[in-house]
Amino acid sequence: FNLLFRLGKRGISSSKMPRNAKSHIAALILARGGSKGIPLKNIKMLAGVPLIGWVLRAAVDSGMFDSVWVSTDHDKIEEVAKAWGAQVHRRSPKVSRDFSSSVETIQEFLEHHKEVDIVCHFQATSPCLHPFHVKEALEKITVHGYDSVFAVVRRHQFRWKEVKKGSGEKTVPFNLEPAKRPRRQDWPGELCENGSFYFAKKEIIEKEGHLQGGKLTYYEMLPEYSVDIDVDIDWPVAEQRVLRYGYFGKDTPEVVRLMFCNISGCLTDGKIFMSVSGEAMVSVNTRDTTGLRMLQEEQVEVILLTTEKDPIDPALLQKLEDRMMCKVEKVGQEPLNDLQSIVEKKKLEWKDVAFMGFDQADVKCLNLAGLSAVPGDAPAVAKKAAKYICHCAGGSGAVRDFTEHILLQKQMAKSQREHDRIDRHNF
């Protein structure tokens, strides 16, 4: 439902870790354009970020790599990869077929990049990867002397032998004695590959033809981080998981205390309606007004923004201010110049601020704010600067989308603080 306000005639390069000069460590993500299940799945937006962006962000922010690469055969994937800090290896058609294996693709990469000594292959479909996972796993090779390491998760699932229908054959358990069926807390479970990553020295890949050879070990990840989009095909469910357990960058604020939101293009769709009697009206979605109230209930101050060129009449802005219970500020051609003084006056830093913009003029604020977003119909220049891209268009629920993202981020920060208290054996 929309509310109509009436007015009368009066009216984000990776840092390098200290390393042995003989070892070049490369992160590599394989992202073919021809996904059969979901077209261009690797760059499909997941919680406001391209799927591949979640893994690239963790890899780059880990500071463990001399180079970060995406191997692809698709122009759009190449564009997204570069925007998220990766170099691109254009794979050949020979290793871009439906039946091409990951090892073949990695071997081709090594043929073209002979400087690489250790390959850290990440799956783009595992978006809950964090930099600490990367660091701890890679140190098993660089510090503890292993040749390869892969990610696992602990599962508590009893497995049974499959039998053909009508065969009359009985099934038998693989990892269970039914007469001595253990309680979950009394059974450590089993380690299963979760597909997040596979790290290996170059000689293992070249000589043995796989990624799990030589002196081999595993790195255990907790279940909450083991999300595989190849399995979790319900995208909305996967988004909720990522919003709670995903990695949002080095400077993720735990608490947003102030939100700036553009009126035209964000809270409204930018249209001004004129009646035959000369009345001016703007349309505001009730979902968006509810979202702003949700923030205010969490002690987040909301300031609505209008520009000098905005066609909304001052009297109509006053009606919006009264109805939204939010202060309206007018900004110039460079919004940052006006908003900086507001942030300083409130004794805040930009990491404590959420900013929702729409166009090129908002780019500096979008880059600077701790959390930033644009509606789904925003221009490309604004989308590239934003940390979150809403599903909805401006005036059609985009503000509610962003407010829910802010609140979920707060919940995620709380869950991470409690992470060390999780008993993994009883998870």
One Martini backbone bead per residue (centre of mass of N, CA, C, O) as a GRO file, in nm:
protein
  427
    1PHE     BB    1   0.098   0.034   0.019
    2ASN     BB    2   0.026   0.378  -0.044
    3LEU     BB    3   0.113   0.708   0.031
    4LEU     BB    4  -0.048   1.028  -0.007
    5PHE     BB    5   0.087   1.348  -0.053
    6ARG     BB    6  -0.066   1.660  -0.015
    7LEU     BB    7  -0.075   1.975  -0.213
    8GLY     BB    8  -0.154   2.275  -0.256
    9LYS     BB    9  -0.103   2.559  -0.432
   10ARG     BB   10   0.084   2.654  -0.182
   11GLY     BB   11   0.169   2.407  -0.053
   12ILE     BB   12   3.721  -0.204  -0.252
   13SER     BB   13   4.379  -0.479  -0.283
   14SER     BB   14   4.572  -0.679  -0.161
   15SER     BB   15   4.747  -0.785   0.104
   16LYS     BB   16   5.067  -0.878   0.201
   17MET     BB   17   5.243  -1.127   0.325
   18PRO     BB   18   5.484  -1.251   0.487
   19ARG     BB   19   5.733  -1.432   0.291
   20ASN     BB   20   5.861  -1.662   0.107
   21ALA     BB   21   6.021  -1.600  -0.191
   22LYS     BB   22   5.959  -1.904  -0.310
   23SER     BB   23   5.643  -1.838  -0.243
   24HIS     BB   24   5.356  -1.847  -0.440
   25ILE     BB   25   5.031  -1.738  -0.344
   26ALA     BB   26   4.716  -1.852  -0.482
   27ALA     BB   27   4.402  -1.751  -0.555
   28LEU     BB   28   4.121  -1.965  -0.678
   29ILE     BB   29   3.840  -1.918  -0.899
   30LEU     BB   30   3.584  -2.102  -1.047
   31ALA     BB   31   3.387  -1.936  -1.328
   32ARG     BB   32   3.156  -2.042  -1.514
   33GLY     BB   33   2.895  -1.941  -1.742
   34GLY     BB   34   2.745  -2.250  -1.779
   35SER     BB   35   2.512  -2.283  -1.584
   36LYS     BB   36   2.246  -2.504  -1.553
   37GLY     BB   37   2.066  -2.422  -1.311
   38ILE     BB   38   2.190  -2.113  -1.278
   39PRO     BB   39   2.224  -1.844  -1.443
   40LEU     BB   40   2.498  -1.696  -1.352
   41LYS     BB   41   2.543  -1.777  -1.046
   42ASN     BB   42   2.824  -1.640  -0.961
   43ILE     BB   43   2.661  -1.334  -1.002
   44LYS     BB   44   2.440  -1.363  -0.826
   45MET     BB   45   2.244  -1.214  -0.601
   46LEU     BB   46   2.348  -1.221  -0.246
   47ALA     BB   47   2.263  -1.010  -0.025
   48GLY     BB   48   2.383  -0.772  -0.230
   49VAL     BB   49   2.591  -0.991  -0.349
   50PRO     BB   50   2.788  -1.146  -0.534
   51LEU     BB   51   2.863  -1.459  -0.491
   52ILE     BB   52   3.176  -1.424  -0.550
   53GLY     BB   53   3.222  -1.185  -0.345
   54TRP     BB   54   3.237  -1.336  -0.076
   55VAL     BB   55   3.506  -1.487  -0.134
   56LEU     BB   56   3.684  -1.252  -0.225
   57ARG     BB   57   3.672  -1.088   0.032
   58ALA     BB   58   3.808  -1.301   0.215
   59ALA     BB   59   4.070  -1.337   0.054
   60VAL     BB   60   4.169  -1.044   0.049
   61ASP     BB   61   4.141  -0.987   0.370
   62SER     BB   62   4.355  -1.202   0.468
   63GLY     BB   63   4.655  -1.142   0.342
   64MET     BB   64   4.777  -1.436   0.202
   65PHE     BB   65   4.819  -1.317  -0.096
   66ASP     BB   66   4.983  -1.252  -0.407
   67SER     BB   67   4.718  -1.365  -0.556
   68VAL     BB   68   4.394  -1.306  -0.720
   69TRP     BB   69   4.170  -1.538  -0.889
   70VAL     BB   70   3.973  -1.574  -1.196
   71SER     BB   71   3.828  -1.840  -1.377
   72THR     BB   72   3.704  -1.760  -1.709
   73ASP     BB   73   3.450  -1.728  -2.003
   74HIS     BB   74   3.316  -1.447  -1.896
   75ASP     BB   75   3.255  -1.112  -1.908
   76LYS     BB   76   3.079  -1.059  -1.653
   77ILE     BB   77   3.258  -1.209  -1.454
   78GLU     BB   78   3.508  -1.039  -1.502
   79GLU     BB   79   3.391  -0.770  -1.405
   80VAL     BB   80   3.325  -0.860  -1.115
   81ALA     BB   81   3.603  -0.962  -1.027
   82LYS     BB   82   3.751  -0.688  -1.055
   83ALA     BB   83   3.563  -0.531  -0.856
   84TRP     BB   84   3.670  -0.756  -0.618
   85GLY     BB   85   4.008  -0.780  -0.666
   86ALA     BB   86   4.062  -0.950  -0.925
   87GLN     BB   87   4.207  -1.151  -1.137
   88VAL     BB   88   4.212  -1.272  -1.485
   89HIS     BB   89   4.151  -1.595  -1.628
   90ARG     BB   90   4.123  -1.705  -1.953
   91ARG     BB   91   3.977  -1.967  -2.041
   92SER     BB   92   3.951  -2.230  -2.232
   93PRO     BB   93   3.736  -2.426  -2.412
   94LYS     BB   94   3.855  -2.699  -2.312
   95VAL     BB   95   3.778  -2.601  -1.987
   96SER     BB   96   3.443  -2.513  -2.057
   97ARG     BB   97   3.301  -2.765  -2.023
   98ASP     BB   98   3.075  -2.965  -1.867
   99PHE     BB   99   3.320  -3.202  -1.824
  100SER     BB  100   3.511  -3.031  -1.687
  101SER     BB  101   3.759  -3.017  -1.461
  102SER     BB  102   3.915  -2.861  -1.206
  103VAL     BB  103   4.201  -2.970  -1.254
  104GLU     BB  104   4.228  -2.886  -1.549
  105THR     BB  105   4.193  -2.582  -1.495
  106ILE     BB  106   4.433  -2.552  -1.299
  107GLN     BB  107   4.653  -2.656  -1.487
  108GLU     BB  108   4.621  -2.430  -1.692
  109PHE     BB  109   4.686  -2.201  -1.502
  110LEU     BB  110   4.982  -2.300  -1.438
  111GLU     BB  111   5.091  -2.277  -1.729
  112HIS     BB  112   5.046  -1.944  -1.717
  113HIS     BB  113   5.155  -1.956  -1.389
  114LYS     BB  114   5.470  -2.034  -1.287
  115GLU     BB  115   5.497  -1.865  -1.009
  116VAL     BB  116   5.321  -2.068  -0.878
  117ASP     BB  117   5.316  -2.284  -0.571
  118ILE     BB  118   5.025  -2.218  -0.442
  119VAL     BB  119   4.692  -2.346  -0.443
  120CYS     BB  120   4.375  -2.176  -0.369
  121HIS     BB  121   4.075  -2.337  -0.390
  122PHE     BB  122   3.763  -2.183  -0.442
  123GLN     BB  123   3.422  -2.182  -0.382
  124ALA     BB  124   3.163  -1.980  -0.487
  125THR     BB  125   2.934  -2.166  -0.319
  126SER     BB  126   3.087  -2.045  -0.033
  127PRO     BB  127   2.974  -1.758   0.144
  128CYS     BB  128   3.090  -1.827   0.464
  129LEU     BB  129   3.362  -1.717   0.437
  130HIS     BB  130   3.661  -1.646   0.626
  131PRO     BB  131   3.969  -1.526   0.694
  132PHE     BB  132   4.035  -1.731   0.927
  133HIS     BB  133   4.011  -1.980   0.758
  134VAL     BB  134   4.238  -1.921   0.562
  135LYS     BB  135   4.474  -1.888   0.760
  136GLU     BB  136   4.455  -2.160   0.915
  137ALA     BB  137   4.478  -2.346   0.666
  138LEU     BB  138   4.742  -2.237   0.531
  139GLU     BB  139   4.932  -2.295   0.781
  140LYS     BB  140   4.949  -2.604   0.731
  141ILE     BB  141   5.162  -2.544   0.504
  142THR     BB  142   5.355  -2.294   0.590
  143VAL     BB  143   5.406  -2.416   0.898
  144HIS     BB  144   5.335  -2.753   0.918
  145GLY     BB  145   5.410  -2.913   0.630
  146TYR     BB  146   5.192  -2.944   0.431
  147ASP     BB  147   5.060  -3.013   0.097
  148SER     BB  148   4.748  -3.044   0.187
  149VAL     BB  149   4.409  -2.891   0.208
  150PHE     BB  150   4.073  -2.931   0.346
  151ALA     BB  151   3.731  -2.897   0.388
  152VAL     BB  152   3.526  -2.955   0.681
  153VAL     BB  153   3.242  -3.122   0.839
  154ARG     BB  154   3.040  -3.202   1.105
  155ARG     BB  155   2.842  -3.501   1.117
  156HIS     BB  156   2.510  -3.636   1.237
  157GLN     BB  157   2.489  -3.922   1.039
  158PHE     BB  158   2.322  -4.203   0.952
  159ARG     BB  159   2.431  -4.474   0.753
  160TRP     BB  160   2.301  -4.658   0.463
  161LYS     BB  161   2.239  -4.908   0.263
  162GLU     BB  162   2.164  -4.941  -0.062
  163VAL     BB  163   1.868  -5.070  -0.225
  164LYS     BB  164   1.694  -5.236  -0.445
  165LYS     BB  165   1.403  -5.251  -0.574
  166GLY     BB  166   1.283  -5.581  -0.525
  167SER     BB  167   1.540  -5.756  -0.415
  168GLY     BB  168   1.526  -5.831  -0.087
  169GLU     BB  169   1.738  -5.676   0.032
  170LYS     BB  170   1.913  -5.584   0.303
  171THR     BB  171   1.992  -5.346   0.520
  172VAL     BB  172   2.287  -5.164   0.638
  173PRO     BB  173   2.500  -5.023   0.846
  174PHE     BB  174   2.793  -4.814   0.850
  175ASN     BB  175   2.777  -4.620   1.151
  176LEU     BB  176   2.593  -4.845   1.317
  177GLU     BB  177   2.446  -4.968   1.625
  178PRO     BB  178   2.127  -5.013   1.700
  179ALA     BB  179   2.165  -5.132   1.999
  180LYS     BB  180   2.389  -4.866   2.027
  181ARG     BB  181   2.249  -4.600   2.013
  182PRO     BB  182   2.353  -4.286   2.017
  183ARG     BB  183   2.390  -3.997   2.137
  184ARG     BB  184   2.483  -3.707   2.014
  185GLN     BB  185   2.676  -3.626   2.264
  186ASP     BB  186   2.829  -3.927   2.232
  187TRP     BB  187   2.890  -3.842   1.927
  188PRO     BB  188   3.130  -3.702   1.708
  189GLY     BB  189   3.103  -3.804   1.434
  190GLU     BB  190   3.169  -3.686   1.096
  191LEU     BB  191   3.379  -3.618   0.828
  192CYS     BB  192   3.298  -3.375   0.572
  193GLU     BB  193   3.291  -3.242   0.289
  194ASN     BB  194   3.212  -2.884   0.196
  195GLY     BB  195   3.371  -2.729  -0.058
  196SER     BB  196   3.520  -2.455   0.002
  197PHE     BB  197   3.826  -2.590  -0.006
  198TYR     BB  198   4.156  -2.631  -0.190
  199PHE     BB  199   4.489  -2.699  -0.096
  200ALA     BB  200   4.802  -2.687  -0.300
  201LYS     BB  201   5.074  -2.789  -0.432
  202LYS     BB  202   5.187  -2.790  -0.746
  203GLU     BB  203   5.310  -3.082  -0.761
  204ILE     BB  204   5.049  -3.231  -0.697
  205ILE     BB  205   4.883  -3.138  -0.945
  206GLU     BB  206   5.091  -3.220  -1.172
  207LYS     BB  207   5.168  -3.526  -1.079
  208GLU     BB  208   4.881  -3.642  -0.947
  209GLY     BB  209   4.602  -3.494  -1.044
  210HIS     BB  210   4.537  -3.346  -0.761
  211LEU     BB  211   4.436  -3.195  -0.423
  212GLN     BB  212   4.489  -3.484  -0.242
  213GLY     BB  213   4.815  -3.492  -0.141
  214GLY     BB  214   5.052  -3.617   0.025
  215LYS     BB  215   5.059  -3.428   0.298
  216LEU     BB  216   4.749  -3.471   0.454
  217THR     BB  217   4.476  -3.247   0.543
  218TYR     BB  218   4.241  -3.079   0.754
  219TYR     BB  219   3.964  -2.834   0.786
  220GLU     BB  220   3.750  -2.732   1.036
  221MET     BB  221   3.411  -2.640   1.009
  222LEU     BB  222   3.143  -2.502   1.102
  223PRO     BB  223   2.816  -2.544   1.018
  224GLU     BB  224   2.736  -2.234   0.976
  225TYR     BB  225   2.968  -2.212   0.732
  226SER     BB  226   2.829  -2.462   0.562
  227VAL     BB  227   2.754  -2.329   0.260
  228ASP     BB  228   2.586  -2.471  -0.032
  229ILE     BB  229   2.444  -2.371  -0.327
  230ASP     BB  230   2.423  -2.648  -0.471
  231VAL     BB  231   2.222  -2.734  -0.237
  232ASP     BB  232   2.103  -2.442  -0.161
  233ILE     BB  233   1.854  -2.364  -0.384
  234ASP     BB  234   1.723  -2.176  -0.177
  235TRP     BB  235   1.788  -1.855  -0.188
  236PRO     BB  236   1.646  -1.720   0.062
  237VAL     BB  237   1.775  -1.914   0.267
  238ALA     BB  238   2.069  -1.847   0.200
  239GLU     BB  239   2.053  -1.547   0.271
  240GLN     BB  240   1.994  -1.577   0.573
  241ARG     BB  241   2.258  -1.726   0.635
  242VAL     BB  242   2.455  -1.507   0.534
  243LEU     BB  243   2.353  -1.268   0.711
  244ARG     BB  244   2.454  -1.423   0.973
  245TYR     BB  245   2.755  -1.575   0.864
  246GLY     BB  246   2.886  -1.377   0.702
  247TYR     BB  247   3.126  -1.167   0.536
  248PHE     BB  248   3.147  -0.789   0.559
  249GLY     BB  249   3.424  -0.705   0.652
  250LYS     BB  250   3.648  -0.519   0.836
  251ASP     BB  251   3.429  -0.254   0.891
  252THR     BB  252   3.201  -0.375   1.049
  253PRO     BB  253   2.936  -0.266   1.209
  254GLU     BB  254   2.757  -0.330   1.499
  255VAL     BB  255   2.644  -0.022   1.516
  256VAL     BB  256   2.392   0.175   1.398
  257ARG     BB  257   2.316   0.536   1.458
  258LEU     BB  258   2.292   0.639   1.148
  259MET     BB  259   2.059   0.753   0.884
  260PHE     BB  260   2.077   0.811   0.542
  261CYS     BB  261   1.799   0.922   0.317
  262ASN     BB  262   1.680   0.940   0.021
  263ILE     BB  263   1.398   1.036  -0.127
  264SER     BB  264   1.474   1.043  -0.415
  265GLY     BB  265   1.484   0.697  -0.526
  266CYS     BB  266   1.404   0.563  -0.237
  267LEU     BB  267   1.138   0.648  -0.087
  268THR     BB  268   1.094   0.726  -0.378
  269ASP     BB  269   1.050   0.724  -0.743
  270GLY     BB  270   1.062   1.051  -0.829
  271LYS     BB  271   0.768   1.127  -0.843
  272ILE     BB  272   0.531   1.385  -0.952
  273PHE     BB  273   0.204   1.462  -0.872
  274MET     BB  274  -0.060   1.619  -1.068
  275SER     BB  275  -0.335   1.793  -1.038
  276VAL     BB  276  -0.593   1.987  -1.171
  277SER     BB  277  -0.569   2.178  -0.898
  278GLY     BB  278  -0.239   2.178  -0.825
  279GLU     BB  279  -0.161   1.930  -0.681
  280ALA     BB  280   0.093   1.770  -0.492
  281MET     BB  281   0.252   1.437  -0.515
  282VAL     BB  282   0.366   1.155  -0.321
  283SER     BB  283   0.496   0.820  -0.301
  284VAL     BB  284   0.469   0.595  -0.013
  285ASN     BB  285   0.572   0.310   0.124
  286THR     BB  286   0.474   0.131   0.402
  287ARG     BB  287   0.723  -0.049   0.427
  288ASP     BB  288   0.925   0.187   0.460
  289THR     BB  289   0.806   0.320   0.714
  290THR     BB  290   0.840   0.069   0.889
  291GLY     BB  291   1.146   0.048   0.864
  292LEU     BB  292   1.211   0.319   1.004
  293ARG     BB  293   1.079   0.242   1.274
  294MET     BB  294   1.264   0.004   1.338
  295LEU     BB  295   1.516   0.179   1.373
  296GLN     BB  296   1.408   0.372   1.593
  297GLU     BB  297   1.361   0.137   1.802
  298GLU     BB  298   1.697   0.097   1.778
  299GLN     BB  299   1.826   0.389   1.805
  300VAL     BB  300   1.801   0.509   1.507
  301GLU     BB  301   1.876   0.773   1.327
  302VAL     BB  302   1.677   0.960   1.085
  303ILE     BB  303   1.776   1.113   0.768
  304LEU     BB  304   1.646   1.308   0.525
  305LEU     BB  305   1.710   1.369   0.172
  306THR     BB  306   1.767   1.668  -0.017
  307THR     BB  307   1.788   1.871  -0.302
  308GLU     BB  308   1.817   2.151  -0.493
  309LYS     BB  309   1.686   1.983  -0.754
  310ASP     BB  310   1.442   1.908  -0.608
  311PRO     BB  311   1.088   1.917  -0.684
  312ILE     BB  312   1.011   1.931  -0.395
  313ASP     BB  313   0.820   2.091  -0.194
  314PRO     BB  314   0.860   2.222   0.117
  315ALA     BB  315   0.573   2.153   0.226
  316LEU     BB  316   0.594   1.852   0.152
  317LEU     BB  317   0.842   1.794   0.327
  318GLN     BB  318   0.701   1.858   0.594
  319LYS     BB  319   0.499   1.626   0.577
  320LEU     BB  320   0.710   1.403   0.574
  321GLU     BB  321   0.844   1.472   0.843
  322ASP     BB  322   0.593   1.432   1.019
  323ARG     BB  323   0.518   1.139   0.931
  324MET     BB  324   0.819   1.009   0.976
  325MET     BB  325   0.983   1.140   1.209
  326CYS     BB  326   1.197   1.307   1.027
  327LYS     BB  327   1.458   1.468   0.932
  328VAL     BB  328   1.522   1.729   0.690
  329GLU     BB  329   1.788   1.757   0.448
  330LYS     BB  330   1.977   1.982   0.262
  331VAL     BB  331   2.174   1.923  -0.029
  332GLY     BB  332   2.418   1.934  -0.244
  333GLN     BB  333   2.616   1.823  -0.500
  334GLU     BB  334   2.793   1.748  -0.231
  335PRO     BB  335   2.688   1.572   0.029
  336LEU     BB  336   2.944   1.539   0.207
  337ASN     BB  337   2.982   1.838   0.289
  338ASP     BB  338   2.715   1.834   0.473
  339LEU     BB  339   2.742   1.554   0.640
  340GLN     BB  340   3.005   1.578   0.797
  341SER     BB  341   2.906   1.780   1.017
  342ILE     BB  342   2.690   1.592   1.135
  343VAL     BB  343   2.873   1.364   1.226
  344GLU     BB  344   3.056   1.539   1.409
  345LYS     BB  345   2.833   1.659   1.595
  346LYS     BB  346   2.755   1.349   1.689
  347LYS     BB  347   3.021   1.190   1.742
  348LEU     BB  348   3.091   1.037   1.472
  349GLU     BB  349   3.145   0.784   1.240
  350TRP     BB  350   3.112   0.638   0.933
  351LYS     BB  351   3.088   0.346   1.056
  352ASP     BB  352   2.802   0.447   1.205
  353VAL     BB  353   2.686   0.468   0.908
  354ALA     BB  354   2.400   0.487   0.704
  355PHE     BB  355   2.359   0.478   0.338
  356MET     BB  356   2.107   0.602   0.099
  357GLY     BB  357   2.125   0.594  -0.249
  358PHE     BB  358   2.124   0.661  -0.630
  359ASP     BB  359   2.370   0.835  -0.742
  360GLN     BB  360   2.663   0.985  -0.827
  361ALA     BB  361   2.658   1.193  -0.584
  362ASP     BB  362   2.671   0.932  -0.367
  363VAL     BB  363   2.944   0.776  -0.384
  364LYS     BB  364   3.114   0.881  -0.144
  365CYS     BB  365   2.912   0.788   0.076
  366LEU     BB  366   2.898   0.490  -0.004
  367ASN     BB  367   3.204   0.438   0.053
  368LEU     BB  368   3.218   0.553   0.360
  369ALA     BB  369   3.012   0.394   0.478
  370GLY     BB  370   2.953   0.123   0.668
  371LEU     BB  371   2.665   0.136   0.535
  372SER     BB  372   2.535   0.063   0.202
  373ALA     BB  373   2.276   0.167  -0.046
  374VAL     BB  374   2.068   0.060  -0.324
  375PRO     BB  375   1.852   0.033  -0.544
  376GLY     BB  376   1.774  -0.184  -0.804
  377ASP     BB  377   1.741   0.093  -1.010
  378ALA     BB  378   2.015   0.187  -1.009
  379PRO     BB  379   2.286   0.296  -1.122
  380ALA     BB  380   2.591   0.159  -1.182
  381VAL     BB  381   2.769   0.365  -1.024
  382ALA     BB  382   2.620   0.309  -0.752
  383LYS     BB  383   2.643  -0.001  -0.730
  384LYS     BB  384   2.958  -0.011  -0.712
  385ALA     BB  385   2.964   0.153  -0.427
  386ALA     BB  386   2.789  -0.038  -0.290
  387LYS     BB  387   2.731  -0.289  -0.031
  388TYR     BB  388   2.418  -0.280  -0.117
  389ILE     BB  389   2.155  -0.442  -0.308
  390CYS     BB  390   1.842  -0.411  -0.370
  391HIS     BB  391   1.557  -0.569  -0.482
  392CYS     BB  392   1.417  -0.307  -0.484
  393ALA     BB  393   1.277  -0.031  -0.576
  394GLY     BB  394   1.217   0.281  -0.563
  395GLY     BB  395   0.924   0.307  -0.364
  396SER     BB  396   0.914  -0.049  -0.332
  397GLY     BB  397   1.101  -0.145  -0.057
  398ALA     BB  398   1.407  -0.067  -0.025
  399VAL     BB  399   1.419   0.046   0.262
  400ARG     BB  400   1.328  -0.212   0.403
  401ASP     BB  401   1.556  -0.388   0.302
  402PHE     BB  402   1.786  -0.224   0.442
  403THR     BB  403   1.685  -0.236   0.734
  404GLU     BB  404   1.704  -0.544   0.756
  405HIS     BB  405   2.005  -0.557   0.703
  406ILE     BB  406   2.094  -0.396   0.950
  407LEU     BB  407   1.961  -0.586   1.165
  408LEU     BB  408   2.109  -0.846   1.073
  409GLN     BB  409   2.392  -0.739   1.127
  410LYS     BB  410   2.355  -0.709   1.426
  411GLN     BB  411   2.296  -1.007   1.475
  412MET     BB  412   2.564  -1.113   1.363
  413ALA     BB  413   2.750  -0.973   1.568
  414LYS     BB  414   2.633  -1.123   1.810
  415SER     BB  415   2.698  -1.414   1.712
  416GLN     BB  416   3.009  -1.370   1.698
  417ARG     BB  417   3.050  -1.313   2.002
  418GLU     BB  418   2.932  -1.619   2.060
  419HIS     BB  419   3.119  -1.823   1.912
  420ASP     BB  420   3.317  -1.920   2.151
  421ARG     BB  421   3.054  -2.063   2.304
  422ILE     BB  422   3.046  -2.293   2.114
  423ASP     BB  423   2.947  -2.632   2.112
  424ARG     BB  424   3.039  -2.849   1.869
  425HIS     BB  425   2.922  -3.123   1.994
  426ASN     BB  426   2.620  -2.962   2.044
  427PHE     BB  427   2.522  -2.812   1.767
   0.00000   0.00000   0.00000
